[in-house]
Each structure stands twice: as structure tokens, then as C-alpha cells.
Amino acid sequence: MNKQLTEIDHVRPNCGVIGVWGRPEASTLAYLGLYALQHRGQESAGIVSSDGSKLYHHARMGLVADVFRSREILDRLPGSMAIGHNRYSTTGKSTPDNVQPLLVEDRTGPIAISHNGNLVNYTPLRKFLEEEGSLFQTSSDSELILQLLARSHGKTLSDRLVEALKMVRGAYSLVLLTARQMIVLRDPHGFRPLCLGKFNGGTVVASESCALDLLEAEYVRDIEPGEILVIDESGLNSIKFASSSHKAHCIFEFVYFSRPDSRVFGDNVDKTRRKLGHSLARAHPALDADYIISVPDSSNTAALGFAHESGKPFEIALIRNHYVGRTFIEPEQPMRDFGVKIKFNPVVGVLKGKRVVVVEDSIVRGTTLKKLVRLVRKAGVREVHVRVSSPPIRNPCFYGMNFPTRSELMAAWHSVEEIREFIEADSLEYLTPEELLAAVPHQDCQGYCTACFTGNYPVPIDDEDGPVRFDW
Ligand code: 5GP
Ligand code: MG
């Protein structure tokens, strides 16, 4: 295995992006959109608006409601166009350079950018640009796109953007704003979702359709992979700037990341996630179980699907405290498994003496399940059978999913039986990659990125020494 690959530190985690065009209260609508997309990023939030001549910026570390905590803040973002961004939290390192939208001064005027995804040739590109004399203010790959844009020639901004994008590879769903234009685009593989909606004469783009629902906008379609959409006074102008023979939609958006009430990659997340539960129950049943339970909230839908298929009751046996923030004061006396206890409390009356199936959507480090199994055992369950609605995660993600390095991925180093022993479950079964692929939508010949499960990286990752070969 290439050691460097597990240690690349500029990987940008998954995010939420929004763009609103042609509504007088654009920044308030962008704020509401970000609110609906909060699950895609809790570390920072920001909005840039335009009144047709100037751009206005407010972006900070924190949740959407904290960053935009008063009407006055939104009032300082006037105009009928706005873009926004939520950034996902990573463990430890949180620096202000992570805050988006980024706002820079181009020779044609100000430009703001919101980016969801991660570029895989960041390191060689940055080195190249630095050698050419570029100065960088952040370690962000979104700034790199702006640097390339600044250097490229072309009649229009979208021409220059297309020129710049020829240099970058990887995952990018982008929303850019200038004083009079909004530009929206998706990388040719379509790693990350991005959809288009309309409302009351206005246009909206968002990472997920749940943001459109809150704004009472009508879903029109997804932005196509390799499509660039320019929105200005003359209307919407779409160009295909690049095409790829295969798509690489992130399958983990269906497994975990997107909200179940959203439509991504042209299909409903809820429907797909239930199908994952059906498949899991068919392929890996737990015949003697009394109840099916979920790990709220992320596995609720898959657990319902499992229960439905197996004909066994779904029970709510873990109560989640929704107010767990990132920091809380730990008790001075060490309490075992405090982290998971503050988040989940078991309902003893449901669990005592029962054989339960815990349906979980994914195992990353294995810590959640280890603690949870212990917790439900203390509540008196007779047997705990764990069923996971995705395959073992054996490989890091370089396209924006917030996984730890390979060294921390439980399934990269341990067999399923070893993981079962570690989490102390009576049985443990996962969906296989084939079962997962069979359960996700396949209309329009959709292609998926399954790299975290299979190690098949659809776009090779470059490090300083050039393209990296994947030989694990
Ligand atoms: P583990 O404890 O095994 O490291 O993490 C597994 C749990 O984290 C599962 O409950 C799953 O729903 C959740 N999860 C999966 N992917 C992510 C992610 O990218 N970020 C966060 N915060 N949680 C995740
Ligand atoms: Mg979870």
C-alpha cells in the first residue's frame, strides 16, 4: 500500500452548497437552504450575495443558526442573488481558511465560490502554480480553482472557467457568483449531487432537494455531470463542458450522507435506503429475532426496510439526545463510554430479555457499535445481531467523504469475524458490494463510485510524484 495515500491532509470533506437567483430576499432564502442542508456540514457556514454591482460576504465557523443569528446579519447581505456553503467538520483541525464561500477580486470584478467535493490532483497543481508565482492564502482546493481561473484566458467567465477546469481532476459541485452572474457546474463524473429548482420567477440550485422543499421551490432536474449552467439576465444557458464515458455518483450519499427526504442522483434517498434494508434482510436474515432496531437517526430508514422485509416489528429502543453539541463538559470522574451514553439511552422495557437485530448504516472506526452493543447488553438484551446496510469500508475516500485515514478504518485491517468479536455482537453481517449495487437505482445507466468499499477509484489520485497506482 502507498503510505502517502493514507496521509494526504488536504482532503476536503463533504459539504452543502446552495445558490439563489432572481428573488429579492435571496440571502434569507440561501440561509433557509443552508439550514435544510445542515447535515452536510456543521463546521462553518457562509453566504455571499450580490445586488447587481457589489458582493456582500458573511461566513464564520459554527452552525447556520449561530453564524446567522440575527436579522441584521442577513440585512447586510442585500440583493437578489446569493450563494451559500456549509462545511463538514473534521476531527481536530478547524481553521478559518475552511470557511466558504471564498471571495476574491478577479480582473473582471469580484467572484465568490462554494465548492462541494475534493480535487485529487491538488498537490501537483499547487506545486506547479507556486512555481509559476501564485500566492495562496489557504490550503483549500477551491482557492486553487480560483487561481487557475485568474490565469486562464477566454471571452467570458464561463469560457475561462472551462479552461481552468481542464487542469483539475476529482469531485466538484460548484456554485460561483459574480455581481451579475451565477455559474453552476458539476464534474464530469458527477461524484456529488447538485439539483436545479424554480420558484416564483427565481432559480435555485442545491446539493439536495430537501433544501428546495423548504424554499417551496419545484425540483426541475439534476445538474448533469460535465454541465455548466450560466444564469444571468438573459436566462439559463447550459453547456456541456466535458463528458466522461462513465459516471461515479458517490454511493455513500445513498447509504448515509444525504437526507432520506431528498432526491439525489435522480432518485429518492428514502426509497433507496429502504431497499438496502430489504436486501440486507433477504441476504442476511436474523431468523430468531424478536425486534428490529435502528441506530437513530442515520439507520432508521434501512432498519424499517429490514423490518418490513423480514416481517418482524420495528421498535424504538434507543432514544437519541438531539442536543449533543461538539463540546460538552465531561464528568470529572471517568465514566465508561460517556460519549455514546450522552447521545443514546436504551429503553430497557423494550430490550430486556429480547433478541434484537441492530441495523446500522455503516461501520467506520467501529467505536459507535462497540459502545452501543455494550449499552443494550446492560439493558438486558438476550442476543444482539448486527446487520450493516453497506459493505465493509476498507479504503479512504479522496472525493470528499469525511472518512479517516486507512489506518483507522476498522475493516481495512480486520475480518468481519474480528470486527464481530471487537464489537461483542452475537452475529455481524454486511451487505456485499454486489448486493449494494443491485439495490441502488440504475435508470439512465447510472454509474457509482464504490471506492471506499471496493478500492476501485474511478479517478486516480495524484501525489507529488505523479499519478499513484492502487495496488491494494
Ligand atoms: P464508527 O463509530 O464506526 O466510526 O462510525 C459509524 C457511525 O458513524 C455510523 O452510525 C454512521 O451512521 C456514522 N457515519 C458514517 N459515516 C460518517 C461520516 O462521514 N461522518 C460522521 N460524522 N458519521 C458517519
Ligand atoms: Mg449513525
XYZ file of C-alpha atoms and ligand atoms in Angstrom:
497
model
C 0.000 0.000 0.000
C 1.181 3.501 -0.744
C 1.679 5.066 2.675
C 1.383 8.633 1.441
C -2.115 7.979 0.246
C -3.387 7.407 3.723
C -1.866 10.645 4.910
C -2.864 13.237 2.354
C -4.103 16.010 4.596
C -5.782 18.405 2.223
C -8.807 16.205 1.584
C -11.856 18.421 1.676
C -14.768 16.856 3.449
C -18.250 16.724 2.062
C -20.253 19.950 2.159
C -23.561 21.514 1.270
C -23.953 24.227 -1.372
C -26.852 26.484 -2.341
C -27.471 29.201 -4.923
C -30.488 31.506 -5.266
C -31.122 33.678 -8.291
C -33.807 36.265 -9.023
C -35.519 36.714 -5.654
C -35.376 39.974 -3.677
C -34.787 38.123 -0.385
C -32.060 35.896 -1.869
C -29.779 35.777 1.181
C -32.639 34.807 3.510
C -33.611 32.033 1.101
C -29.982 30.886 0.913
C -29.914 30.871 4.722
C -33.008 28.654 4.836
C -31.466 26.388 2.218
C -28.311 26.049 4.292
C -30.481 25.238 7.287
C -32.000 22.314 5.385
C -28.503 21.220 4.352
C -27.023 21.488 7.853
C -26.417 17.726 7.990
C -23.923 18.129 5.118
C -21.673 20.369 7.169
C -21.632 21.639 10.736
C -18.245 23.280 10.983
C -18.794 26.538 9.165
C -21.438 28.378 7.196
C -21.408 31.344 4.868
C -23.327 33.371 2.300
C -22.240 35.799 -0.401
C -24.928 37.956 -2.010
C -24.988 40.356 -4.934
C -27.108 43.424 -5.600
C -26.001 43.597 -9.233
C -22.931 45.714 -8.637
C -21.286 44.608 -5.391
C -20.803 41.344 -3.489
C -21.512 41.069 0.247
C -19.963 38.375 2.419
C -20.630 36.764 5.791
C -19.028 33.429 6.704
C -17.904 32.056 10.067
C -17.117 28.897 11.963
C -20.261 27.395 13.513
C -23.746 26.128 12.752
C -26.002 28.007 10.326
C -28.225 29.305 13.135
C -25.191 30.611 15.053
C -23.424 32.173 12.091
C -26.641 33.939 11.003
C -28.021 34.623 14.451
C -29.791 37.893 13.728
C -31.872 39.555 11.056
C -29.271 42.357 10.883
C -26.659 39.933 9.576
C -28.935 38.887 6.725
C -29.872 42.527 6.106
C -26.203 43.187 5.453
C -26.407 40.697 2.548
C -28.682 42.565 0.116
C -29.549 41.751 -3.467
C -31.491 39.220 -5.489
C -28.647 36.713 -5.898
C -26.880 34.698 -3.220
C -24.772 31.597 -2.808
C -24.048 29.678 0.398
C -21.958 26.908 1.829
C -21.902 24.530 4.815
C -18.681 22.790 5.623
C -18.401 19.419 7.274
C -16.416 19.137 10.476
C -13.240 17.142 10.563
C -11.690 15.888 13.739
C -9.320 18.418 15.235
C -8.153 20.791 12.595
C -10.612 23.579 12.042
C -9.155 26.730 10.633
C -10.855 29.812 9.251
C -9.476 29.035 5.794
C -12.056 26.269 5.684
C -14.824 28.818 5.699
C -16.675 29.300 2.411
C -17.851 30.872 0.145
C -14.405 32.178 -0.755
C -14.486 35.704 -2.150
C -11.712 37.113 -4.371
C -11.143 40.058 -6.665
C -10.675 38.985 -10.291
C -9.623 41.356 -13.102
C -13.285 41.352 -14.173
C -14.606 42.053 -10.671
C -15.388 40.097 -7.513
C -16.035 36.336 -7.661
C -17.297 34.050 -4.900
C -17.175 30.264 -4.922
C -18.873 27.446 -2.972
C -17.409 24.008 -3.500
C -18.576 20.528 -2.535
C -16.090 17.778 -3.280
C -12.357 17.283 -3.368
C -9.762 17.629 -6.106
C -7.430 14.654 -6.379
C -4.544 16.439 -8.109
C -4.295 19.258 -5.594
C -0.679 18.631 -4.586
C 0.990 18.665 -8.029
C -1.240 21.505 -9.204
C -0.481 23.657 -6.214
C 3.231 22.973 -6.608
C 3.004 23.923 -10.275
C 1.124 27.141 -9.523
C 3.511 28.135 -6.735
C 6.468 27.622 -9.046
C 4.681 29.854 -11.537
C 4.442 32.565 -8.896
C 0.947 32.133 -7.460
C 0.439 33.114 -3.842
C -2.012 31.123 -1.732
C -3.942 32.316 1.287
C -5.489 28.974 2.228
C -4.813 25.269 1.874
C -8.135 24.865 0.130
C -8.530 23.258 -3.273
C -11.348 25.695 -4.019
C -8.793 28.523 -3.957
C -6.814 26.517 -6.474
C -9.749 26.643 -8.890
C -9.837 30.431 -8.463
C -6.088 30.672 -9.121
C -6.473 28.674 -12.321
C -9.409 30.871 -13.308
C -7.309 34.004 -12.771
C -4.650 32.661 -15.149
C -6.941 31.429 -17.911
C -7.952 33.383 -20.985
C -11.255 33.458 -22.761
C -14.025 35.791 -23.812
C -16.387 35.094 -20.951
C -16.047 33.979 -17.373
C -17.583 30.601 -18.206
C -15.052 30.133 -21.049
C -12.270 30.859 -18.598
C -13.770 28.516 -16.044
C -13.981 25.687 -18.570
C -10.364 26.364 -19.473
C -9.348 26.258 -15.797
C -11.257 23.036 -15.152
C -9.240 21.237 -17.800
C -6.432 21.188 -15.232
C -8.346 19.761 -12.294
C -9.488 16.248 -11.577
C -11.736 14.844 -8.909
C -15.032 15.778 -7.322
C -16.549 19.232 -7.621
C -20.068 20.526 -7.457
C -19.566 24.287 -7.701
C -21.673 27.409 -7.388
C -19.980 30.709 -8.298
C -21.322 34.233 -8.041
C -20.205 37.466 -9.660
C -22.012 40.793 -9.489
C -24.346 39.816 -12.353
C -23.952 36.092 -12.953
C -24.346 32.798 -11.167
C -22.423 29.849 -12.576
C -23.223 26.305 -11.533
C -21.404 23.153 -12.542
C -20.685 19.532 -11.759
C -17.587 17.472 -12.507
C -17.814 15.052 -15.460
C -18.164 12.012 -13.171
C -20.916 13.575 -11.063
C -19.443 12.451 -7.741
C -21.501 14.838 -5.627
C -25.177 15.667 -6.130
C -26.489 19.061 -7.288
C -30.038 19.827 -8.348
C -31.917 22.656 -10.000
C -35.257 24.099 -8.923
C -37.502 27.029 -9.724
C -39.831 29.222 -7.713
C -41.784 32.444 -8.255
C -39.682 33.551 -11.186
C -36.474 32.625 -9.383
C -33.973 29.816 -9.781
C -32.332 27.757 -7.059
C -29.585 25.146 -7.044
C -28.811 22.960 -4.045
C -26.812 19.914 -3.047
C -30.019 18.125 -2.098
C -33.665 18.625 -2.938
C -34.660 18.882 0.766
C -33.411 22.487 0.509
C -35.781 23.097 -2.423
C -38.699 21.723 -0.385
C -38.103 24.171 2.452
C -37.993 27.064 -0.031
C -41.178 25.790 -1.709
C -39.248 25.524 -4.945
C -40.106 22.947 -7.535
C -37.459 20.350 -8.387
C -36.678 20.638 -12.105
C -33.734 18.281 -12.671
C -30.209 17.428 -11.597
C -27.327 19.489 -12.976
C -25.755 16.973 -15.346
C -22.244 15.662 -14.779
C -19.984 17.794 -17.004
C -22.633 20.526 -17.353
C -22.009 24.205 -16.723
C -25.080 26.359 -16.255
C -24.778 30.129 -16.549
C -27.616 32.127 -15.026
C -27.920 35.856 -15.765
C -30.368 38.472 -17.111
C -30.608 36.583 -20.388
C -31.836 33.458 -18.610
C -30.348 29.998 -18.142
C -27.668 28.885 -20.533
C -26.405 25.314 -20.343
C -23.215 23.976 -21.932
C -21.726 20.512 -21.712
C -18.082 21.323 -20.944
C -16.804 17.782 -20.571
C -18.084 14.257 -20.768
C -16.987 11.036 -19.218
C -17.725 7.557 -20.503
C -18.793 6.547 -17.024
C -20.407 8.261 -14.060
C -19.170 7.938 -10.499
C -22.025 9.022 -8.226
C -20.972 8.596 -4.604
C -22.899 5.542 -3.427
C -22.327 6.620 0.180
C -24.731 9.529 -0.407
C -27.456 6.854 -0.598
C -26.024 4.782 2.265
C -25.543 7.542 4.832
C -24.914 11.099 3.838
C -27.981 12.550 2.117
C -31.231 13.137 3.950
C -33.897 10.464 3.311
C -36.406 13.105 2.211
C -34.039 14.232 -0.558
C -33.839 13.227 -4.130
C -30.236 12.756 -5.278
C -28.830 11.298 -8.495
C -32.390 11.372 -9.816
C -33.931 9.144 -7.165
C -35.415 9.247 -3.669
C -32.964 8.518 -0.871
C -35.702 7.117 1.358
C -36.816 4.610 -1.255
C -33.256 3.505 -1.957
C -32.325 3.225 1.698
C -35.384 1.049 2.379
C -34.295 -1.166 -0.471
C -30.908 -1.535 1.174
C -32.780 -2.747 4.264
C -34.858 -5.196 2.161
C -31.742 -6.624 0.532
C -29.980 -6.901 3.860
C -32.918 -8.811 5.360
C -33.122 -11.150 2.373
C -29.417 -11.875 2.126
C -28.554 -11.799 5.822
C -31.691 -12.554 7.841
C -31.830 -12.917 11.596
C -34.496 -15.559 11.880
C -34.917 -15.781 15.641
C -35.000 -12.078 16.399
C -37.900 -10.509 18.301
C -37.334 -6.909 17.194
C -35.521 -4.831 14.628
C -33.984 -1.640 15.993
C -32.077 1.209 14.399
C -29.260 3.493 15.488
C -31.106 6.778 15.190
C -31.249 8.714 13.020
C -28.968 7.586 10.251
C -30.100 3.950 10.034
C -33.843 4.466 10.688
C -34.905 4.026 7.080
C -32.737 0.976 6.387
C -33.988 -0.607 9.646
C -37.591 -0.015 8.557
C -36.822 -1.716 5.258
C -35.221 -4.638 7.100
C -38.234 -4.979 9.408
C -40.680 -4.807 6.534
C -38.895 -7.480 4.542
C -38.371 -9.810 7.484
C -41.926 -9.390 8.795
C -40.659 -8.547 12.285
C -41.614 -5.487 14.314
C -39.522 -2.318 14.189
C -39.033 -0.986 17.697
C -37.668 2.283 19.001
C -35.194 1.079 21.586
C -32.555 3.801 21.558
C -33.520 7.364 22.347
C -31.229 9.935 20.886
C -30.451 13.241 22.550
C -30.568 15.727 19.697
C -28.818 18.469 21.593
C -25.388 16.885 21.764
C -23.021 19.570 20.549
C -19.430 19.209 19.574
C -18.179 20.178 23.007
C -19.593 19.220 26.344
C -18.039 19.102 29.760
C -17.103 15.544 30.552
C -17.660 14.352 34.115
C -14.527 14.599 36.198
C -14.878 11.036 37.384
C -14.212 8.970 34.209
C -17.476 7.411 33.013
C -17.229 4.456 30.707
C -18.485 5.109 27.185
C -19.608 8.581 28.160
C -19.684 9.804 24.548
C -22.202 7.265 23.358
C -24.218 7.440 26.599
C -24.873 11.117 26.255
C -26.077 10.552 22.695
C -28.160 7.363 23.135
C -30.108 5.942 26.034
C -31.659 2.474 25.787
C -35.341 1.813 26.510
C -34.978 -1.022 28.989
C -38.598 -2.168 28.725
C -38.194 -2.845 25.009
C -34.825 -4.560 25.235
C -34.917 -6.675 28.381
C -34.824 -10.407 27.648
C -35.196 -9.898 23.876
C -33.206 -10.946 20.857
C -32.694 -7.862 18.744
C -31.303 -7.005 15.342
C -29.457 -3.678 15.328
C -29.457 -2.297 11.793
C -26.591 0.164 11.276
C -25.830 2.031 8.039
C -22.041 1.795 8.196
C -19.081 0.908 10.376
C -16.196 3.329 10.096
C -13.921 3.020 13.136
C -16.232 0.585 14.909
C -16.410 2.670 18.060
C -20.130 3.536 17.914
C -21.233 -0.075 17.663
C -18.833 -1.364 20.272
C -20.264 1.042 22.793
C -23.842 0.560 21.673
C -23.718 -3.213 21.921
C -22.398 -2.830 25.456
C -25.179 -0.352 26.218
C -28.001 -2.607 25.012
C -26.484 -5.594 26.786
C -26.552 -3.621 30.030
C -30.228 -3.008 29.347
C -30.705 -6.767 29.472
C -30.991 -7.977 25.854
C -30.556 -11.698 25.331
C -28.906 -11.533 21.899
C -27.623 -8.701 19.701
C -27.352 -9.340 15.973
C -25.813 -6.516 13.963
C -26.701 -6.037 10.297
C -24.977 -3.294 8.286
C -26.685 -1.819 5.221
C -23.394 -1.267 3.358
C -20.223 -3.297 2.792
C -17.098 -3.063 4.983
C -15.335 0.295 4.440
C -11.792 -0.727 3.591
C -10.476 2.301 1.694
C -10.264 6.036 2.302
C -12.305 8.482 0.230
C -10.472 11.120 -1.805
C -13.603 12.600 -3.334
C -14.958 14.386 -0.290
C -16.450 11.875 2.135
C -15.195 12.530 5.619
C -13.574 9.172 6.344
C -10.495 8.840 8.468
C -7.211 7.590 7.048
C -6.943 3.958 6.084
C -5.116 3.116 9.276
C -8.234 3.986 11.286
C -10.745 2.134 9.131
C -11.718 -0.939 11.110
C -12.474 -3.122 8.087
C -9.203 -2.248 6.350
C -7.311 -4.369 8.836
C -9.836 -6.781 10.317
C -12.033 -9.582 9.058
C -15.777 -9.492 9.644
C -15.346 -12.115 12.355
C -12.679 -10.000 14.079
C -14.971 -6.980 13.940
C -17.815 -9.059 15.396
C -15.554 -10.068 18.264
C -14.437 -6.462 18.770
C -17.968 -5.075 18.972
C -19.036 -8.128 21.013
C -22.101 -8.902 18.899
C -23.681 -12.360 18.658
C -23.572 -12.079 14.874
C -22.477 -9.496 12.315
C -23.338 -9.371 8.620
C -22.794 -6.699 5.978
C -24.279 -6.112 2.542
C -21.795 -7.173 -0.121
C -20.764 -4.624 -2.798
C -22.809 -6.647 -5.325
C -25.911 -6.596 -3.102
C -25.472 -2.853 -2.555
C -25.148 -2.139 -6.271
C -28.189 -4.267 -7.034
C -30.274 -2.223 -4.572
C -29.440 1.314 -5.785
C -31.229 2.911 -8.755
C -29.895 2.110 -12.196
C -32.054 4.104 -14.555
C -30.168 6.023 -17.268
C -27.210 3.662 -16.821
C -26.126 5.325 -13.588
C -22.591 4.532 -12.532
C -21.421 4.700 -8.959
C -18.194 5.302 -7.115
C -17.743 2.388 -4.696
C -14.070 3.075 -3.933
C -14.495 3.042 -0.148
C -15.857 -0.498 -0.362
C -14.029 -1.939 -3.373
C -10.835 0.105 -3.749
C -11.764 0.840 -7.380
C -11.004 4.563 -7.632
C -12.737 5.951 -10.732
C -10.313 8.909 -10.927
C -6.720 8.169 -9.942
C -5.258 10.107 -7.055
C -2.120 12.133 -7.765
C 0.504 12.899 -5.246
C 3.690 14.868 -5.742
C 5.326 12.071 -7.695
C 2.574 11.963 -10.259
C -0.274 9.513 -10.626
C -0.474 6.971 -7.871
C -1.100 3.334 -8.600
C -3.607 1.481 -6.492
C -2.260 -1.910 -5.696
C -4.084 -2.979 -2.574
P -17.837 4.446 13.752
O -18.249 4.582 15.176
O -17.839 3.018 13.278
O -16.539 5.140 13.487
O -18.866 5.236 12.867
C -20.057 4.658 12.426
C -21.199 5.591 12.650
O -20.893 6.865 12.085
C -22.469 5.128 11.992
O -23.507 5.290 12.934
C -22.702 6.052 10.815
O -24.065 6.390 10.717
C -21.875 7.257 11.139
N -21.140 7.767 9.974
C -20.868 7.184 8.811
N -20.151 7.992 8.003
C -19.955 9.117 8.691
C -19.306 10.343 8.383
O -18.764 10.562 7.297
N -19.330 11.281 9.381
C -19.938 11.075 10.567
N -19.939 12.045 11.498
N -20.573 9.948 10.876
C -20.571 8.974 9.942
Mg -25.236 6.556 12.571
